[in-house]
Amino acid sequence: MAARRSASRIRTGTIAVDGLPELSAALKQLGPELQKELKTTNKSAAEMVASGTRSAMSSLGAQGSHFAPGIKASGGATSAGVALDGKRYPGVLGTEFGAGRGVERTRSSGTYEGFNQFEPWRGNGANAGYALYPTIRERADDIVEFYDEAIGAVIRKAGLDG
């Protein structure tokens, strides 16, 4: 399915939002109190995904449990995100995405087969990931429902529901 962009519709994966650019522009005009509410809403949505991801990663064994704290939620007035902190937890990305196993690597002590500590790479399609992306796929309906209610409440408070 090809992604289609227009002034009134943005489609990402299986979630389509009609009028998103217009809504975004209107929400940016809200006062500080509603901006704060939007930030809280976005952080809550991101935390729904982050907590599920930490739980899923912890279930991947000792390695997953070690790297699970490297999954952080963030939210601003116009965005929500989940970060995998590869700087403090350098194996979190390999644990999430897997790796090409049996790759010949060279270091000062010699040549060896590397990346075997990670599960096989699943690609970047519909089955990508071992914790974050499965959590997003599993909770997509809950996230949409949460946003529908929360953003709807902000829209009504701002008098944008026309």
mmCIF file of C-alpha atoms in Angstrom:
data_model
loop_
_atom_site.group_PDB
_atom_site.id
_atom_site.type_symbol
_atom_site.label_atom_id
_atom_site.label_comp_id
_atom_site.label_asym_id
_atom_site.label_seq_id
_atom_site.Cartn_x
_atom_site.Cartn_y
_atom_site.Cartn_z
ATOM 1 C CA MET A 1 0.000 0.000 0.000
ATOM 2 C CA ALA A 2 1.592 3.277 -1.066
ATOM 3 C CA ALA A 3 1.669 6.160 1.367
ATOM 4 C CA ARG A 4 -0.355 9.120 0.191
ATOM 5 C CA ARG A 5 0.241 12.671 1.393
ATOM 6 C CA SER A 6 -1.969 15.626 0.799
ATOM 7 C CA ALA A 7 -2.863 18.820 2.597
ATOM 8 C CA SER A 8 -5.631 17.079 4.488
ATOM 9 C CA ARG A 9 -4.556 13.460 4.908
ATOM 10 C CA ILE A 10 -1.435 11.704 6.164
ATOM 11 C CA ARG A 11 -1.221 7.920 6.214
ATOM 12 C CA THR A 12 1.403 5.941 8.106
ATOM 13 C CA GLY A 13 1.203 2.171 8.123
ATOM 14 C CA THR A 14 -2.394 1.267 8.915
ATOM 15 C CA ILE A 15 -3.313 4.427 10.828
ATOM 16 C CA ALA A 16 -4.818 7.231 8.747
ATOM 17 C CA VAL A 17 -5.515 10.680 10.144
ATOM 18 C CA ASP A 18 -7.746 12.949 8.086
ATOM 19 C CA GLY A 19 -7.091 16.653 8.560
ATOM 20 C CA LEU A 20 -3.925 16.172 10.620
ATOM 21 C CA PRO A 21 -1.994 19.157 9.220
ATOM 22 C CA GLU A 22 -4.961 21.458 9.835
ATOM 23 C CA LEU A 23 -5.504 20.076 13.340
ATOM 24 C CA SER A 24 -1.782 20.436 14.109
ATOM 25 C CA ALA A 25 -1.832 24.076 13.014
ATOM 26 C CA ALA A 26 -4.923 24.786 15.151
ATOM 27 C CA LEU A 27 -3.464 23.045 18.217
ATOM 28 C CA LYS A 28 -0.261 25.114 17.939
ATOM 29 C CA GLN A 29 -2.434 28.219 18.448
ATOM 30 C CA LEU A 30 -3.797 27.018 21.805
ATOM 31 C CA GLY A 31 -2.928 28.762 25.035
ATOM 32 C CA PRO A 32 -0.278 27.517 27.457
ATOM 33 C CA GLU A 33 -2.714 25.504 29.603
ATOM 34 C CA LEU A 34 -3.974 23.407 26.676
ATOM 35 C CA GLN A 35 -0.424 23.120 25.273
ATOM 36 C CA LYS A 36 0.572 21.604 28.634
ATOM 37 C CA GLU A 37 -2.386 19.219 28.415
ATOM 38 C CA LEU A 38 -1.298 18.152 24.914
ATOM 39 C CA LYS A 39 2.227 17.512 26.171
ATOM 40 C CA THR A 40 0.861 15.360 29.004
ATOM 41 C CA THR A 41 -1.373 13.477 26.570
ATOM 42 C CA ASN A 42 1.507 12.765 24.194
ATOM 43 C CA LYS A 43 3.792 11.667 27.037
ATOM 44 C CA SER A 44 1.046 9.325 28.332
ATOM 45 C CA ALA A 45 0.594 7.763 24.886
ATOM 46 C CA ALA A 46 4.351 7.285 24.549
ATOM 47 C CA GLU A 47 4.519 5.754 28.021
ATOM 48 C CA MET A 48 1.809 3.239 27.036
ATOM 49 C CA VAL A 49 4.166 2.002 24.336
ATOM 50 C CA ALA A 50 7.382 2.353 26.377
ATOM 51 C CA SER A 51 6.059 0.377 29.359
ATOM 52 C CA GLY A 52 4.805 -2.404 27.096
ATOM 53 C CA THR A 53 8.132 -2.420 25.285
ATOM 54 C CA ARG A 54 10.133 -2.628 28.529
ATOM 55 C CA SER A 55 7.961 -5.547 29.601
ATOM 56 C CA ALA A 56 8.325 -7.296 26.234
ATOM 57 C CA MET A 57 12.084 -6.733 26.194
ATOM 58 C CA SER A 58 12.445 -8.042 29.749
ATOM 59 C CA SER A 59 10.747 -11.259 28.637
ATOM 60 C CA LEU A 60 13.540 -11.819 26.090
ATOM 61 C CA GLY A 61 15.849 -13.154 28.801
ATOM 62 C CA ALA A 62 18.798 -11.736 30.728
ATOM 63 C CA GLN A 63 19.992 -9.575 27.834
ATOM 64 C CA GLY A 64 16.543 -8.056 27.343
ATOM 65 C CA SER A 65 16.157 -7.430 31.079
ATOM 66 C CA HIS A 66 19.516 -5.679 31.136
ATOM 67 C CA PHE A 67 18.625 -3.334 28.268
ATOM 68 C CA ALA A 68 14.927 -2.719 29.097
ATOM 69 C CA PRO A 69 15.701 0.382 31.214
ATOM 70 C CA GLY A 70 17.093 1.971 28.032
ATOM 71 C CA ILE A 71 13.553 2.437 26.680
ATOM 72 C CA LYS A 72 12.255 5.940 27.398
ATOM 73 C CA ALA A 73 9.035 7.799 26.590
ATOM 74 C CA SER A 74 8.918 11.457 25.636
ATOM 75 C CA GLY A 75 6.192 13.868 24.698
ATOM 76 C CA GLY A 76 5.836 17.431 23.559
ATOM 77 C CA ALA A 77 2.859 19.534 22.564
ATOM 78 C CA THR A 78 3.044 18.233 18.982
ATOM 79 C CA SER A 79 4.860 14.911 19.302
ATOM 80 C CA ALA A 80 5.198 11.663 21.192
ATOM 81 C CA GLY A 81 8.160 9.327 21.026
ATOM 82 C CA VAL A 82 9.832 6.246 22.373
ATOM 83 C CA ALA A 83 13.623 6.234 22.378
ATOM 84 C CA LEU A 84 16.009 3.320 22.609
ATOM 85 C CA ASP A 85 19.014 4.726 24.504
ATOM 86 C CA GLY A 86 21.871 3.095 22.611
ATOM 87 C CA LYS A 87 24.455 5.337 24.255
ATOM 88 C CA ARG A 88 23.812 4.203 27.832
ATOM 89 C CA TYR A 89 22.557 0.737 26.820
ATOM 90 C CA PRO A 90 24.626 -0.133 23.738
ATOM 91 C CA GLY A 91 22.978 -3.492 23.055
ATOM 92 C CA VAL A 92 19.380 -2.260 23.135
ATOM 93 C CA LEU A 93 19.247 -1.749 19.369
ATOM 94 C CA GLY A 94 20.601 -5.232 18.641
ATOM 95 C CA THR A 95 18.150 -6.689 21.146
ATOM 96 C CA GLU A 96 15.233 -4.876 19.480
ATOM 97 C CA PHE A 97 16.126 -5.340 15.822
ATOM 98 C CA GLY A 98 18.380 -8.395 15.838
ATOM 99 C CA ALA A 99 21.481 -8.650 13.702
ATOM 100 C CA GLY A 100 23.051 -10.561 10.855
ATOM 101 C CA ARG A 101 24.472 -13.529 12.747
ATOM 102 C CA GLY A 102 27.724 -15.241 11.925
ATOM 103 C CA VAL A 103 29.270 -12.101 10.428
ATOM 104 C CA GLU A 104 33.048 -12.319 10.241
ATOM 105 C CA ARG A 105 34.595 -9.556 12.351
ATOM 106 C CA THR A 106 38.196 -8.603 12.895
ATOM 107 C CA ARG A 107 39.820 -7.036 15.917
ATOM 108 C CA SER A 108 43.374 -6.803 17.207
ATOM 109 C CA SER A 109 43.171 -10.275 18.774
ATOM 110 C CA GLY A 110 42.079 -11.900 15.510
ATOM 111 C CA THR A 111 39.051 -12.784 13.427
ATOM 112 C CA TYR A 112 35.862 -14.192 14.884
ATOM 113 C CA GLU A 113 32.195 -14.683 14.070
ATOM 114 C CA GLY A 114 30.178 -11.880 15.571
ATOM 115 C CA PHE A 115 26.725 -10.565 16.380
ATOM 116 C CA ASN A 116 25.631 -14.005 17.577
ATOM 117 C CA GLN A 117 24.499 -12.544 20.904
ATOM 118 C CA PHE A 118 21.449 -11.105 19.127
ATOM 119 C CA GLU A 119 18.487 -12.839 17.584
ATOM 120 C CA PRO A 120 18.434 -12.880 13.757
ATOM 121 C CA TRP A 121 17.490 -9.619 12.048
ATOM 122 C CA ARG A 122 13.804 -9.740 11.046
ATOM 123 C CA GLY A 123 14.019 -7.122 8.345
ATOM 124 C CA ASN A 124 12.146 -3.860 8.223
ATOM 125 C CA GLY A 125 8.734 -5.115 7.150
ATOM 126 C CA ALA A 126 5.581 -6.081 8.978
ATOM 127 C CA ASN A 127 7.390 -8.423 11.403
ATOM 128 C CA ALA A 128 10.278 -6.089 12.319
ATOM 129 C CA GLY A 129 11.492 -5.899 15.889
ATOM 130 C CA TYR A 130 11.358 -8.055 18.982
ATOM 131 C CA ALA A 131 9.842 -5.664 21.574
ATOM 132 C CA LEU A 132 9.081 -2.079 20.455
ATOM 133 C CA TYR A 133 7.495 -2.747 17.084
ATOM 134 C CA PRO A 134 5.483 -5.762 18.273
ATOM 135 C CA THR A 135 4.182 -3.600 21.145
ATOM 136 C CA ILE A 136 3.139 -0.860 18.722
ATOM 137 C CA ARG A 137 1.369 -3.390 16.491
ATOM 138 C CA GLU A 138 -0.320 -5.033 19.477
ATOM 139 C CA ARG A 139 -1.489 -1.775 21.079
ATOM 140 C CA ALA A 140 -2.316 0.283 17.963
ATOM 141 C CA ASP A 141 -6.088 0.160 18.595
ATOM 142 C CA ASP A 142 -5.637 1.205 22.249
ATOM 143 C CA ILE A 143 -3.356 4.084 21.229
ATOM 144 C CA VAL A 144 -5.839 5.320 18.623
ATOM 145 C CA GLU A 145 -8.697 5.087 21.148
ATOM 146 C CA PHE A 146 -6.627 6.929 23.776
ATOM 147 C CA TYR A 147 -5.807 9.739 21.337
ATOM 148 C CA ASP A 148 -9.372 9.924 20.086
ATOM 149 C CA GLU A 149 -10.617 10.549 23.628
ATOM 150 C CA ALA A 150 -7.763 12.762 24.849
ATOM 151 C CA ILE A 151 -7.376 14.976 21.778
ATOM 152 C CA GLY A 152 -11.153 15.142 21.470
ATOM 153 C CA ALA A 153 -11.315 16.559 25.005
ATOM 154 C CA VAL A 154 -8.685 19.189 24.174
ATOM 155 C CA ILE A 155 -10.509 20.108 20.970
ATOM 156 C CA ARG A 156 -13.766 20.548 22.880
ATOM 157 C CA LYS A 157 -12.063 22.687 25.590
ATOM 158 C CA ALA A 158 -10.528 24.886 22.883
ATOM 159 C CA GLY A 159 -13.883 25.242 21.096
ATOM 160 C CA LEU A 160 -12.470 23.740 17.895
ATOM 161 C CA ASP A 161 -15.191 21.116 17.543
ATOM 162 C CA GLY A 162 -17.320 23.580 15.569
#
